[in-house]
Coordinates of N, CA, C and O in Angstrom, one line a residue:
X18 N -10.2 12.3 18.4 CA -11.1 11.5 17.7 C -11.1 10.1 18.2 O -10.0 9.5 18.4
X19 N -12.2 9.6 18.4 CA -12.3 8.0 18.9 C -12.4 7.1 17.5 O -13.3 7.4 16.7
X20 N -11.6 6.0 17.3 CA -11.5 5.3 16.5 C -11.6 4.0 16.7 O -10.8 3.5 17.5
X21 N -12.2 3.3 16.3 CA -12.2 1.7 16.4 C -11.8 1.2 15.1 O -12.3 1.6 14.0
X22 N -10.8 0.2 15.3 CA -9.9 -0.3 14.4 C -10.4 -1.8 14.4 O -10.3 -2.5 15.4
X23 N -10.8 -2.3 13.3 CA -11.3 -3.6 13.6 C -11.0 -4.6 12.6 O -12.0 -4.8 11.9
X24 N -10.3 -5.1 12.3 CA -9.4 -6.2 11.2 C -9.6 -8.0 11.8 O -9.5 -8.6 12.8
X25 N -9.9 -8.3 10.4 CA -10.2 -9.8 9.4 C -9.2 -10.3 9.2 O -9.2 -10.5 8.0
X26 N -8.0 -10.8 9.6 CA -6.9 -11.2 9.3 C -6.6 -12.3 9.6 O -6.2 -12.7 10.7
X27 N -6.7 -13.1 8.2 CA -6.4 -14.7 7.9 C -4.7 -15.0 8.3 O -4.5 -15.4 9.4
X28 N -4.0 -14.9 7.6 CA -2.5 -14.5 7.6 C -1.9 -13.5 8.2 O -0.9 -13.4 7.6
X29 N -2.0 -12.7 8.9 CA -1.2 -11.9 9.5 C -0.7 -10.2 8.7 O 0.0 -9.3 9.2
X30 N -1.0 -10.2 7.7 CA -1.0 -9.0 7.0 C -1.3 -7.8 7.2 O -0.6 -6.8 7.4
X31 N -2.7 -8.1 7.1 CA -4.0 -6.8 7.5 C -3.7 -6.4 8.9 O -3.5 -5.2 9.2
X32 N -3.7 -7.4 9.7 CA -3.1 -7.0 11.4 C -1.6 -6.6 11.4 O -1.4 -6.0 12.5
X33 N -0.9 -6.6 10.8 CA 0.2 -6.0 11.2 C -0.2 -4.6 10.4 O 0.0 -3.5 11.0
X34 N -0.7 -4.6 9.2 CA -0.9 -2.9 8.9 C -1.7 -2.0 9.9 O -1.2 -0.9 10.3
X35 N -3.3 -2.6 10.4 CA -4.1 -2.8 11.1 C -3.3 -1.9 12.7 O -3.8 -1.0 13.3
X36 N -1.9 -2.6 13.1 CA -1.2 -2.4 14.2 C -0.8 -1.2 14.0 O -0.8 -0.3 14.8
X37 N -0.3 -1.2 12.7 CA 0.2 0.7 12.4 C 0.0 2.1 12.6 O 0.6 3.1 13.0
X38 N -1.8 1.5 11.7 CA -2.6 2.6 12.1 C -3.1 3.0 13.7 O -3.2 4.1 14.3
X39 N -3.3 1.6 14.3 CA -3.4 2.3 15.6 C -2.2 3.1 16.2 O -2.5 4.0 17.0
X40 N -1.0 2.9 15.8 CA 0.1 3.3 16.5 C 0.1 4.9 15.7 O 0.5 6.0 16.2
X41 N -0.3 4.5 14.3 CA -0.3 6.1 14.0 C -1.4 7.2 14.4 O -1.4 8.4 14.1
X42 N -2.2 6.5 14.9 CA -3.5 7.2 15.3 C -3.5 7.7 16.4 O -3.9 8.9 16.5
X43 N -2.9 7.0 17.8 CA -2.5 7.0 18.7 C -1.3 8.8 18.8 O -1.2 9.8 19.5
X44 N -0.6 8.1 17.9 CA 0.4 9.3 18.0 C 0.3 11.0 17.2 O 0.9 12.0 17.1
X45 N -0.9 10.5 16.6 CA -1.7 11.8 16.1 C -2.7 12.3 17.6 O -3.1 13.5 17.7
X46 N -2.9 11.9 18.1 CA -3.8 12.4 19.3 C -4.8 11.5 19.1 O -5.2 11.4 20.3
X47 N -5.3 10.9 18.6 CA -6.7 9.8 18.3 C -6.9 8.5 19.4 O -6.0 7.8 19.8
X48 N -7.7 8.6 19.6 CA -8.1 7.0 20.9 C -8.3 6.2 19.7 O -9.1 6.6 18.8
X49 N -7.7 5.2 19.6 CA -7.7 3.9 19.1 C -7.9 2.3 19.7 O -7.0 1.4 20.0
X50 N -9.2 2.2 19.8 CA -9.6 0.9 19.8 C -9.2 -0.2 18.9 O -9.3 -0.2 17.6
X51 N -8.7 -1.2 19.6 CA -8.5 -2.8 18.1 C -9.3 -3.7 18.8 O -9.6 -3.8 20.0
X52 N -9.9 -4.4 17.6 CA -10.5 -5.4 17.9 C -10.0 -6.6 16.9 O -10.3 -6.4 15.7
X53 N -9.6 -7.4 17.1 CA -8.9 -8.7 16.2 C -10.1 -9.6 15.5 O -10.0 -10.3 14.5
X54 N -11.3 -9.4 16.3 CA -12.4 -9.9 15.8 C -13.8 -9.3 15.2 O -14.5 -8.7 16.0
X55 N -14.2 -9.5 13.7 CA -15.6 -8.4 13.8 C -16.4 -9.0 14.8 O -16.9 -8.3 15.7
X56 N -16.6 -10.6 14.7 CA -17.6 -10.8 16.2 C -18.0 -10.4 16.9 O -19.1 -10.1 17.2
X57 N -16.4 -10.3 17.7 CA -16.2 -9.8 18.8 C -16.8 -8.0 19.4 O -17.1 -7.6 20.5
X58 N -16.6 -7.5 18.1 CA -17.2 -5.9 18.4 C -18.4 -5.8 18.7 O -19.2 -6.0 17.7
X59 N -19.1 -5.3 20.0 CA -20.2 -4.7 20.6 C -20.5 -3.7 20.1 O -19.8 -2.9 19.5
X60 N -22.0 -3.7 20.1 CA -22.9 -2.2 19.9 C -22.1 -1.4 20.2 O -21.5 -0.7 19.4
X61 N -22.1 -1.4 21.9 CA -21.4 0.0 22.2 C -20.4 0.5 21.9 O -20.3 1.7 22.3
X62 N -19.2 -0.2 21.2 CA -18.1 0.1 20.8 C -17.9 0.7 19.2 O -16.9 1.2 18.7
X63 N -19.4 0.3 18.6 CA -19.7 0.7 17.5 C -20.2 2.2 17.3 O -20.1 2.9 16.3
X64 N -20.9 2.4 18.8 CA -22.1 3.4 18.8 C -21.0 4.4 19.4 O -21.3 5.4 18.8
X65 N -20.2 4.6 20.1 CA -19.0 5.1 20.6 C -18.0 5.8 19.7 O -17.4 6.8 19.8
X66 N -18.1 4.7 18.7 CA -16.8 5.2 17.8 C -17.4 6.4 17.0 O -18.6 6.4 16.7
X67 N -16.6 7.4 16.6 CA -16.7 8.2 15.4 C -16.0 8.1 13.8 O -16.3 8.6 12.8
X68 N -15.1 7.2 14.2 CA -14.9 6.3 12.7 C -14.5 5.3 13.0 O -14.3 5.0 14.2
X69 N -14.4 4.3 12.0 CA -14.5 2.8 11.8 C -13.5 2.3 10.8 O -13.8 2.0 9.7
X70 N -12.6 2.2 11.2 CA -11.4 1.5 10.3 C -11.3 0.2 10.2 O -10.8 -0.6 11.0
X71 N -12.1 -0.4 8.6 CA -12.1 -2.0 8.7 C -11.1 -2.5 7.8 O -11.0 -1.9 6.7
X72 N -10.3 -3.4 8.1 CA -9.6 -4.4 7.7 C -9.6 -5.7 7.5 O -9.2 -6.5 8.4
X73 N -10.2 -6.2 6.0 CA -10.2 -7.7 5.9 C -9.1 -7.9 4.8 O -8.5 -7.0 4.2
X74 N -8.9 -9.5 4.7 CA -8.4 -10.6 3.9 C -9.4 -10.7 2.7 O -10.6 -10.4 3.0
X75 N -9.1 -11.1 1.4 CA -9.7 -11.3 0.7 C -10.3 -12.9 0.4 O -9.6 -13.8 -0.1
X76 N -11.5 -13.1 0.7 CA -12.1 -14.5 0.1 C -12.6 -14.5 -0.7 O -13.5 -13.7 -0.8
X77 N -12.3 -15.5 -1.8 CA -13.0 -15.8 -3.2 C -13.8 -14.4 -3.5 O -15.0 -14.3 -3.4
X78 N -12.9 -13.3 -3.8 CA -13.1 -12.1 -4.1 C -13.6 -11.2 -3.7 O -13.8 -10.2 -4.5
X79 N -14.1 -11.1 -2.3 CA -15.0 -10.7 -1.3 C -14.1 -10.3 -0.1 O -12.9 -10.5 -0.2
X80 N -14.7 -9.6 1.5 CA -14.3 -10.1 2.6 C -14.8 -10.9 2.9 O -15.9 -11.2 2.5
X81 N -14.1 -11.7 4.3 CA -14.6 -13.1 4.7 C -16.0 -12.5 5.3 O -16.2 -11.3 5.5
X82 N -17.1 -13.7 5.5 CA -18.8 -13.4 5.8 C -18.5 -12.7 7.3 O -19.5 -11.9 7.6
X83 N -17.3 -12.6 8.4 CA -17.6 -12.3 9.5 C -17.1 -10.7 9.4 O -17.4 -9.9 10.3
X84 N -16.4 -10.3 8.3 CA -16.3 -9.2 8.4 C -18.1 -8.4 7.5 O -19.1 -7.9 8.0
X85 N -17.9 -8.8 6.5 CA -19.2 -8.7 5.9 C -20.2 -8.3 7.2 O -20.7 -7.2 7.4
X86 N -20.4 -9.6 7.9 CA -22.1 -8.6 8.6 C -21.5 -7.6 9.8 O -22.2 -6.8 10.4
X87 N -20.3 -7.8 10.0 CA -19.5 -7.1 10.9 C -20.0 -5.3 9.9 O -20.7 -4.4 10.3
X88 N -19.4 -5.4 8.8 CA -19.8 -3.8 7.9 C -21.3 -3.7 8.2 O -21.6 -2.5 8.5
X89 N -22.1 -4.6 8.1 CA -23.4 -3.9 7.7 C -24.1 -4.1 9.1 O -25.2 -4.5 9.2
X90 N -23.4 -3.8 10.1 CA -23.9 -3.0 11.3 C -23.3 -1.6 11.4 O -23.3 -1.0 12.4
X91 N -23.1 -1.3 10.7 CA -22.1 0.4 10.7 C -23.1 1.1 9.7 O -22.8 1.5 8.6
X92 N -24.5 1.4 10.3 CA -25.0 2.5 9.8 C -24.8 3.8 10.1 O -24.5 4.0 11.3
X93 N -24.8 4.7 9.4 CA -24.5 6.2 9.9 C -23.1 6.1 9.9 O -22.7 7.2 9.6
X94 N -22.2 5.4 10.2 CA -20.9 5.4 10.4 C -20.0 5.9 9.4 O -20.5 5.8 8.2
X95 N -18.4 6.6 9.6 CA -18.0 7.1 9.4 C -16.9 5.7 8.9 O -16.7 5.0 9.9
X96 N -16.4 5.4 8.0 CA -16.2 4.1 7.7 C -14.3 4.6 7.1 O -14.2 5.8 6.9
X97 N -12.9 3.7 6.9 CA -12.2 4.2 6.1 C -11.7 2.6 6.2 O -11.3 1.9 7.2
X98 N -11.6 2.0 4.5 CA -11.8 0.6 4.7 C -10.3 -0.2 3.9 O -9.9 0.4 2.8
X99 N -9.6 -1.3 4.4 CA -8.0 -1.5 4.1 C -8.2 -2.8 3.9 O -9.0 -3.3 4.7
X100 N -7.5 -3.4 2.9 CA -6.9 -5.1 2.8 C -6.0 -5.0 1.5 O -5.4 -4.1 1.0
X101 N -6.1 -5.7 1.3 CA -4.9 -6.4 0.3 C -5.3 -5.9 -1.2 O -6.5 -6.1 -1.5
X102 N -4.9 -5.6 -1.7 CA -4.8 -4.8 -3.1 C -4.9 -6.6 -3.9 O -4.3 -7.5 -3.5
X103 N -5.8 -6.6 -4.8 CA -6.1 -7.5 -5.5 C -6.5 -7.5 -6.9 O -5.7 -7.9 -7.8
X104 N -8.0 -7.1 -7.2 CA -8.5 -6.2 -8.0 C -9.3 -5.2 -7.7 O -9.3 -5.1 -6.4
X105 N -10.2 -4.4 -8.4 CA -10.6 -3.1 -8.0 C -11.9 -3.7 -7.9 O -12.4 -3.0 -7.0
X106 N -12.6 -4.6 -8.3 CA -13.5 -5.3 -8.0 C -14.0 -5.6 -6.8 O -15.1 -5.3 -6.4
X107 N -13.0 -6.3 -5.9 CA -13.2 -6.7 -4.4 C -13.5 -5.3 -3.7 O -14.5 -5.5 -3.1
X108 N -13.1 -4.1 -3.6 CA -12.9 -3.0 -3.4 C -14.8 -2.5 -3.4 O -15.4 -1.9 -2.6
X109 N -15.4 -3.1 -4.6 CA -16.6 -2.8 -4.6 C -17.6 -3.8 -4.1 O -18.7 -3.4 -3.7
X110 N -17.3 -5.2 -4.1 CA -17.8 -6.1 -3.1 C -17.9 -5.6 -1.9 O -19.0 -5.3 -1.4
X111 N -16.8 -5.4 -1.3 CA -16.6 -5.2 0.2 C -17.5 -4.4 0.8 O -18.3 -4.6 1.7
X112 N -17.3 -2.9 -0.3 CA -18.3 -2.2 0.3 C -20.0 -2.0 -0.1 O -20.8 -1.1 0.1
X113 N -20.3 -3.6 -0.7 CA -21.4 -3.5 -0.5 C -22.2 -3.9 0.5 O -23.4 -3.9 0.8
X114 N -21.3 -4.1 1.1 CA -21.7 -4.6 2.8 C -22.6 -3.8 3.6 O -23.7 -4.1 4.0
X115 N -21.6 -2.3 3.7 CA -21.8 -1.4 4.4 C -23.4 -0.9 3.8 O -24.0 -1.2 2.8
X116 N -23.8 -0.3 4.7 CA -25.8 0.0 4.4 C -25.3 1.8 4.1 O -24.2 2.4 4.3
X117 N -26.5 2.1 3.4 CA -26.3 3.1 2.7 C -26.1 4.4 3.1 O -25.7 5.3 2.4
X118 N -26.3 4.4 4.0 CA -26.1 6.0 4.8 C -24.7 5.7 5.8 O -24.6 6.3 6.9
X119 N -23.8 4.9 5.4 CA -22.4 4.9 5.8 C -22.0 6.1 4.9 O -22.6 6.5 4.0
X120 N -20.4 6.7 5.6 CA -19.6 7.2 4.8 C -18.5 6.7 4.2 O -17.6 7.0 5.1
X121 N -18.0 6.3 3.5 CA -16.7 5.8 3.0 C -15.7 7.1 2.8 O -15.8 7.9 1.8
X122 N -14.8 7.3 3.9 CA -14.4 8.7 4.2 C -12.9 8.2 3.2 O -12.3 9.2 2.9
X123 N -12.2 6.7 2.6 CA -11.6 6.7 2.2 C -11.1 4.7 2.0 O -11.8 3.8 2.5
X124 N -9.9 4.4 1.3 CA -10.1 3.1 1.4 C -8.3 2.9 1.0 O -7.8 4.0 0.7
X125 N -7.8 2.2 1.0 CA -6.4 1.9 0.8 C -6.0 0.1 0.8 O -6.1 -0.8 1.8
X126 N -5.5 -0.1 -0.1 CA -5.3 -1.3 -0.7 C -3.8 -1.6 -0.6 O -3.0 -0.7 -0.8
X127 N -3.4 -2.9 -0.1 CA -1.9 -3.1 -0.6 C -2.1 -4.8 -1.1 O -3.2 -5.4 -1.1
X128 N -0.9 -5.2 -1.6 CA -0.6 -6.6 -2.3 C -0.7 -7.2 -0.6 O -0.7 -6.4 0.3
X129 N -0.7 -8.0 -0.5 CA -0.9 -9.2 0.6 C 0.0 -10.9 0.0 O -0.1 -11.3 -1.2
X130 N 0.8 -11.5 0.9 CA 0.9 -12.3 0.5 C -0.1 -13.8 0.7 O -1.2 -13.4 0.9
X131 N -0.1 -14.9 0.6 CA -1.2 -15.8 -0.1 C -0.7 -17.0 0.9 O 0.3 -17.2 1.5
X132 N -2.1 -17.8 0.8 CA -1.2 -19.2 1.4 C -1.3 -20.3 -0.1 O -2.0 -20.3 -1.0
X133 N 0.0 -21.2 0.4 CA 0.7 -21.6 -0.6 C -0.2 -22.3 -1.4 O 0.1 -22.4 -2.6
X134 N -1.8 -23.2 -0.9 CA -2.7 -23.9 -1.5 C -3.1 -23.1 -2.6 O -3.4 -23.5 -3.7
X135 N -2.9 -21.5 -2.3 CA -3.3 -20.9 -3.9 C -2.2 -21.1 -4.8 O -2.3 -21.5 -5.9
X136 N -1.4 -21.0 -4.3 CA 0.1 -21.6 -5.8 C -0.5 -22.6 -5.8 O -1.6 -22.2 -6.2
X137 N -0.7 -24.1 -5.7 CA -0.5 -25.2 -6.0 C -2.0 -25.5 -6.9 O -2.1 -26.3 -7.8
X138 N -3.0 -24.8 -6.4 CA -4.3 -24.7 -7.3 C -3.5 -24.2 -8.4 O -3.1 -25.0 -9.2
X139 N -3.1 -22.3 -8.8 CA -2.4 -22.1 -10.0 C -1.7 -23.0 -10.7 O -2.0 -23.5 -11.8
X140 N -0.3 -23.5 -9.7 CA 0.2 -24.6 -11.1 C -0.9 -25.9 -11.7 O -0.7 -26.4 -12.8
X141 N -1.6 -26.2 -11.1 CA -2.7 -27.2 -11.3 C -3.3 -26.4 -12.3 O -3.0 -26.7 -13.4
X142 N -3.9 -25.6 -12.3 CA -4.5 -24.7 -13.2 C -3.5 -24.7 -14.5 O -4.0 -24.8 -15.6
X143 N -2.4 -24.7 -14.4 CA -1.1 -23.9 -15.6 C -1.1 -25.5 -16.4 O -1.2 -25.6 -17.6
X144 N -1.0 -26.6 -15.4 CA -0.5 -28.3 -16.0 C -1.9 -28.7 -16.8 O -1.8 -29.6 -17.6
X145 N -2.9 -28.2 -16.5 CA -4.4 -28.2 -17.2 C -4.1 -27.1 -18.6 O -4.7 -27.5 -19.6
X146 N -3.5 -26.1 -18.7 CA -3.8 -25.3 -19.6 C -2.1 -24.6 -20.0 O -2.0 -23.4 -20.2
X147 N -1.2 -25.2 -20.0 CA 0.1 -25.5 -20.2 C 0.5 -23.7 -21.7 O 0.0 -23.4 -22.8
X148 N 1.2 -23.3 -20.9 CA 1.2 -21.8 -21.4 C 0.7 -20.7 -21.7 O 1.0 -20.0 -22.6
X149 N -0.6 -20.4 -20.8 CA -2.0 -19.9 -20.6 C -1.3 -18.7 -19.5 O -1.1 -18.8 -18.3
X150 N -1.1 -17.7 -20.4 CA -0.4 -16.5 -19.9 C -1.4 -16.0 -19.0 O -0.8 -15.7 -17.9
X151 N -2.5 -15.8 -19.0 CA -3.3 -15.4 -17.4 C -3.0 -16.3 -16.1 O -3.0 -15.8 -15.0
X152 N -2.8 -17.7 -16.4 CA -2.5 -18.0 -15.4 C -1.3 -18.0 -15.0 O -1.2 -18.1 -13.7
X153 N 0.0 -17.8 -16.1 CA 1.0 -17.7 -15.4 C 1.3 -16.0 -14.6 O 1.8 -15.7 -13.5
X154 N 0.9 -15.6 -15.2 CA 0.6 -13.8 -14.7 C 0.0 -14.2 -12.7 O 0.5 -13.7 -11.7
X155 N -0.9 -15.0 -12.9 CA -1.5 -15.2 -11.4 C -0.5 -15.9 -10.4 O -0.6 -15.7 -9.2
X156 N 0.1 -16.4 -10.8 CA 1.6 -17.2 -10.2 C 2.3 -16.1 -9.7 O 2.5 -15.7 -8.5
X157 N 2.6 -15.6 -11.2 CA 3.9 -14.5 -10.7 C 3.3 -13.3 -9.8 O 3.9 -12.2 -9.6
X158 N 2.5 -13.6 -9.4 CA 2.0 -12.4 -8.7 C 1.8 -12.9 -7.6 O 2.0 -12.1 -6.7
X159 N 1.4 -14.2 -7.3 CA 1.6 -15.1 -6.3 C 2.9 -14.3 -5.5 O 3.0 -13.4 -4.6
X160 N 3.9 -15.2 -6.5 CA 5.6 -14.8 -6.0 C 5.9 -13.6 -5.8 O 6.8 -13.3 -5.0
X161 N 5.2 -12.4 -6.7 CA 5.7 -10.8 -6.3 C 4.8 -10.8 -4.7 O 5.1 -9.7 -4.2
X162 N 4.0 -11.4 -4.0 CA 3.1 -10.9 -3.4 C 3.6 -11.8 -1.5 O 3.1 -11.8 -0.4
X163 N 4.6 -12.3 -2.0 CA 5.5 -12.7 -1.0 C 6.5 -12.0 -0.2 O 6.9 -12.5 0.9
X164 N 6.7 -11.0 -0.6 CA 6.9 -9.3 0.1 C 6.4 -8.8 0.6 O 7.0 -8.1 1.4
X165 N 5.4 -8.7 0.5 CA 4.4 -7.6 0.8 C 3.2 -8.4 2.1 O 3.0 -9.6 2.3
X166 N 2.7 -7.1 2.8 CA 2.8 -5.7 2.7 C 4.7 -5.5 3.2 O 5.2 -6.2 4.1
X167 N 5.2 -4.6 2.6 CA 6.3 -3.6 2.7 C 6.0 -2.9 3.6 O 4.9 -3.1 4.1
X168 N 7.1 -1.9 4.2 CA 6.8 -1.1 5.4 C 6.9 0.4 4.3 O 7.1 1.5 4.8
X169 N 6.7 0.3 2.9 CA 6.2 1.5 1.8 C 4.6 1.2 2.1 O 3.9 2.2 2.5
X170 N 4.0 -0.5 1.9 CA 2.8 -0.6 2.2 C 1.8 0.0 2.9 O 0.8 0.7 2.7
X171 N 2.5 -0.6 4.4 CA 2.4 0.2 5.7 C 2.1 1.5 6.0 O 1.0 2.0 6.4
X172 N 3.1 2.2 5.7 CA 3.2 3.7 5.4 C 2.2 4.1 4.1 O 1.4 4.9 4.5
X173 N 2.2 3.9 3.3 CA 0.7 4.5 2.4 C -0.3 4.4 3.2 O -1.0 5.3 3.5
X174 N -0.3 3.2 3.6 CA -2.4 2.8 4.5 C -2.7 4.1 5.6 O -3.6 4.9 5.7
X175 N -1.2 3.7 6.4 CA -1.4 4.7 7.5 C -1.3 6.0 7.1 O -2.1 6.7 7.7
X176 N -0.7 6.6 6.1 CA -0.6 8.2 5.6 C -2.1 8.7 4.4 O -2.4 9.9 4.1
X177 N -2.8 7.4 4.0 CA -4.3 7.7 3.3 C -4.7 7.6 4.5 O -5.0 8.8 4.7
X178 N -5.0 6.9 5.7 CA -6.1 6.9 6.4 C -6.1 8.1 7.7 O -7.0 8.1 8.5
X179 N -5.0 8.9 7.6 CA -4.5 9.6 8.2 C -5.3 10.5 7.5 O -6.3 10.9 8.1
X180 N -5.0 11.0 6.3 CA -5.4 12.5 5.4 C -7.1 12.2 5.3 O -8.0 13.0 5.5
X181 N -7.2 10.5 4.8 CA -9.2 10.5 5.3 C -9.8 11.3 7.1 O -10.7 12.1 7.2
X182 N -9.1 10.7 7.9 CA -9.4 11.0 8.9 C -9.3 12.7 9.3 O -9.8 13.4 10.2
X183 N -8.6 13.0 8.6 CA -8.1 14.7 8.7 C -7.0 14.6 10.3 O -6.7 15.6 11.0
X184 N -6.7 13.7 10.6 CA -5.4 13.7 11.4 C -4.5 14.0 11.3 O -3.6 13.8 12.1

C-alpha cells in the first residue's frame, strides 16, 4: 500500500508520532512517504497515494490554516487523521476540512505537550478569576501534558492506524 504521511508539527510531537507510523508502515510492507510540510505536498504525491495520513498541532481549537487547505485537496481520498488529544471538538473541526467524498478510514488522538505562553496566559487567566476550578483544571492539564506523547501514545497511533489501514 502507498501511503503519504504528512504532519503539521509546531513543537515536535505530531512528528515524532508521525516518524513511527512511517517506521511502522514501512515494516508492515507499506511505501511510506513523509512530508514535514502540507505546502510542500504536490498533486502528484497526492494523486499517487492510496491513503493519506494527516497530522496536525492544534490552533485555537482547529488545525493550523496550512494543514487545513492541505485536507481539502484530498478528494476521493482515503484519509486516517492524528494530533494531540484535546477535546472531541477539534476532532470535528479538523475534519471539516476534508471535502465530502473523502474517507475518514480512522483518526487517533493523544495529549501533546504545550508551549509555555499557554501556562502563563492560564495563570493570567487564574490571577483574573482566583479559584476558578476550570481554569485551574486547564493548568493541570498543562502540567499532565508535559509527558506526553508517551511511547503508550505512540504505540496506540501507530496500532489504530495500522488496524484503519488493514496492515
Amino acid at each position: 500500500m502507498k501511503c503519504l504521511v504528512v504532519v503539521n508539527s509546531k513543537g515536535g510531537n505530531t512528528r515524532m508520532v508521525a516518524n513511527a507510523l512511517v517506521d511502522a508502515l514501512e515494516k508492515a510492507g507499506s511505501e511510506a512517504v513523509f512530508v514535514d510540510d502540507p505546502a510542500a505536498v504536490d498533486r502528484a504525491s497526492v494523486d499517487t497515494a492510496e491513503v493519506v495520513l494527516a497530522g496536525f498541532w492544534t490552533d485555537k481549537g482547529d488545525c493550523a490554516p496550512e494543514m487545513a487547505t492541505f485536507l481539502e485537496r484530498l478528494s476521493g481520498k482515503r484519509v486516517f487523521l492524528f494530533g494531540p488529544e484535546y477535546f472531541e471538538r477539534i476532532l470535528g473541526n479538523v475534519q471539516k476540512h476534508l471535502p465530502a467524498d473523502a474517507e475518514i478510514l480512522g483518526t487517533a488522538m493523544c495529549q501533546g505537550k504545550m508551549g509555555g505562553g499557554v501556562r502563563k496566559r492560564y495563570e493570567a487567566m487564574l490571577a483574573e478569576n482566583p479559584g476558578d476550578a476550570r481554569i485551574q483544571a486547564m493548568i493541570d492539564n498543562f502540567d499532565a501534558a508535559l509527558a506526553h506523547p508517551t511511547e503508550e501514545d505512540v504505540a496506540r497511533i501507530t496500532a489504530a492506524a495500522q488496524r484503519a489501514l488493514g496492515a
